[in-house]
Amino acid sequence: MRFFYRNTCRREFPSLDLLRLQSINALPEVITIKQVHQIVDATTTLRMRTYFWTVYSLGLRLNEGLHLQVGDIDAARGLVHIHRGKGAKDRYITLPTSTLLMLREYWVTHRNKRWLFPADGRNHTLAKKGVSVAKTPMSEAAVQGAMKLITTKIDFGKKVSLHTLRHSYATHLLEAGVSLKFIQQALGHSSLQTTMIYLHLSETGEANARQVIEKIFVR
């Protein structure tokens, strides 16, 4: 409102000078590597277990994980191509071996030609002769509901969501010595300042990112 009446449609309202926005520097919740494994191990279906591990080990946003496609996986180079990132920005992410193996294990259960996480449909109606014919990925509500059930049961004493896995990915890499610049690129942040907002738990350092990723994301 202050911007509108000061710049767009100018009005001399003295009360605008009294407006002050409180500066809130809320830090994101993160969980430990052990707690991430607890969540994954508590997941009862291969689909959700694979999705949770993929989102965590690649540092993905919820929808980036849901919209992963078969062609996005470059197993030969150990990379994942994110086409549909925030702001329509493409990026490549290092693919841990554990994640590749888990994705392969899950894919053979549905063999959808396009989606890595296809919609299942009511009563598995989107599968014909064991092959998924879904034209859309599974829903946000499905993965959010599964996460809520699991974290409520485990109860870490803090609010944990799918985005918590992304924050934890970045923090765990940072603590392991991976450079802030690498983490910025992996997360798809335009500005390094954005990355620094919540990567605050340890000093950054240089490290062989591939070796660190393989060490952290082991199943």
Short mmCIF file of N, CA and C in Angstrom, two decimals, residues 2 23 25 29 32 38 44 47 49 51 55 66 83 95-96 100 117 122 125 132 139 156 158 167 208 210 217:
data_model
loop_
_atom_site.label_atom_id
_atom_site.label_comp_id
_atom_site.label_asym_id
_atom_site.label_seq_id
_atom_site.Cartn_x
_atom_site.Cartn_y
_atom_site.Cartn_z
N ARG A 2 1.92 1.23 0.78
CA ARG A 2 2.78 2.41 0.84
C ARG A 2 3.43 2.67 -0.52
N SER A 23 11.08 -6.58 10.53
CA SER A 23 12.05 -7.41 9.83
C SER A 23 12.16 -8.75 10.53
N ASN A 25 13.72 -12.44 10.44
CA ASN A 25 14.76 -13.28 9.88
C ASN A 25 14.60 -14.70 10.41
N GLU A 29 13.73 -24.73 9.35
CA GLU A 29 13.96 -25.95 10.13
C GLU A 29 14.80 -26.91 9.30
N THR A 32 18.61 -33.76 10.96
CA THR A 32 19.90 -34.42 10.78
C THR A 32 19.80 -35.50 9.69
N GLN A 38 15.36 -41.85 9.13
CA GLN A 38 14.21 -42.32 9.91
C GLN A 38 12.92 -42.13 9.12
N THR A 44 6.08 -46.69 4.15
CA THR A 44 5.65 -48.07 3.93
C THR A 44 5.56 -48.46 2.45
N ARG A 47 7.01 -46.31 -3.55
CA ARG A 47 6.81 -45.07 -4.29
C ARG A 47 7.17 -43.86 -3.44
N ARG A 49 8.82 -43.84 -0.55
CA ARG A 49 10.20 -43.94 -0.07
C ARG A 49 11.16 -43.42 -1.13
N TYR A 51 10.39 -41.34 -3.59
CA TYR A 51 10.15 -39.90 -3.79
C TYR A 51 10.84 -39.08 -2.70
N VAL A 55 13.87 -36.39 -3.47
CA VAL A 55 13.75 -34.97 -3.15
C VAL A 55 14.88 -34.53 -2.23
N LEU A 66 8.04 -34.12 -8.28
CA LEU A 66 6.87 -34.74 -8.89
C LEU A 66 6.96 -34.77 -10.41
N HIS A 83 14.24 -29.41 -15.74
CA HIS A 83 13.73 -28.52 -16.79
C HIS A 83 12.71 -27.52 -16.26
N LEU A 95 23.75 -36.62 -9.44
CA LEU A 95 22.87 -37.75 -9.10
C LEU A 95 23.65 -38.79 -8.29
N PRO A 96 23.33 -38.95 -7.01
CA PRO A 96 24.00 -39.99 -6.22
C PRO A 96 23.65 -41.38 -6.74
N LEU A 100 19.96 -43.18 -8.03
CA LEU A 100 19.79 -43.82 -9.34
C LEU A 100 19.28 -45.25 -9.18
N PHE A 117 7.40 -40.53 -11.39
CA PHE A 117 6.42 -40.69 -10.31
C PHE A 117 5.02 -40.46 -10.86
N ARG A 122 -7.35 -44.01 -8.77
CA ARG A 122 -8.12 -44.70 -7.74
C ARG A 122 -8.14 -46.20 -8.02
N THR A 125 -6.18 -47.72 -11.13
CA THR A 125 -6.83 -47.81 -12.44
C THR A 125 -5.97 -47.30 -13.58
N SER A 132 2.08 -48.48 -16.18
CA SER A 132 1.33 -47.26 -15.93
C SER A 132 1.09 -46.50 -17.23
N SER A 139 -0.05 -36.58 -7.19
CA SER A 139 -0.47 -35.28 -6.69
C SER A 139 0.36 -34.77 -5.52
N PHE A 156 9.64 -35.31 15.71
CA PHE A 156 10.98 -34.80 15.99
C PHE A 156 10.95 -33.57 16.90
N LYS A 158 9.65 -30.74 16.00
CA LYS A 158 9.69 -29.57 15.15
C LYS A 158 8.82 -29.84 13.93
N HIS A 167 16.02 -27.99 2.60
CA HIS A 167 16.89 -27.22 3.50
C HIS A 167 17.97 -28.11 4.10
N ASN A 208 35.56 -31.95 -2.80
CA ASN A 208 35.15 -32.67 -3.99
C ASN A 208 33.68 -33.01 -3.82
N ARG A 210 31.42 -34.43 -5.66
CA ARG A 210 30.97 -35.78 -6.02
C ARG A 210 31.24 -36.77 -4.90
N PHE A 217 24.75 -39.46 0.80
CA PHE A 217 23.51 -40.07 0.36
C PHE A 217 23.71 -41.56 0.07
#
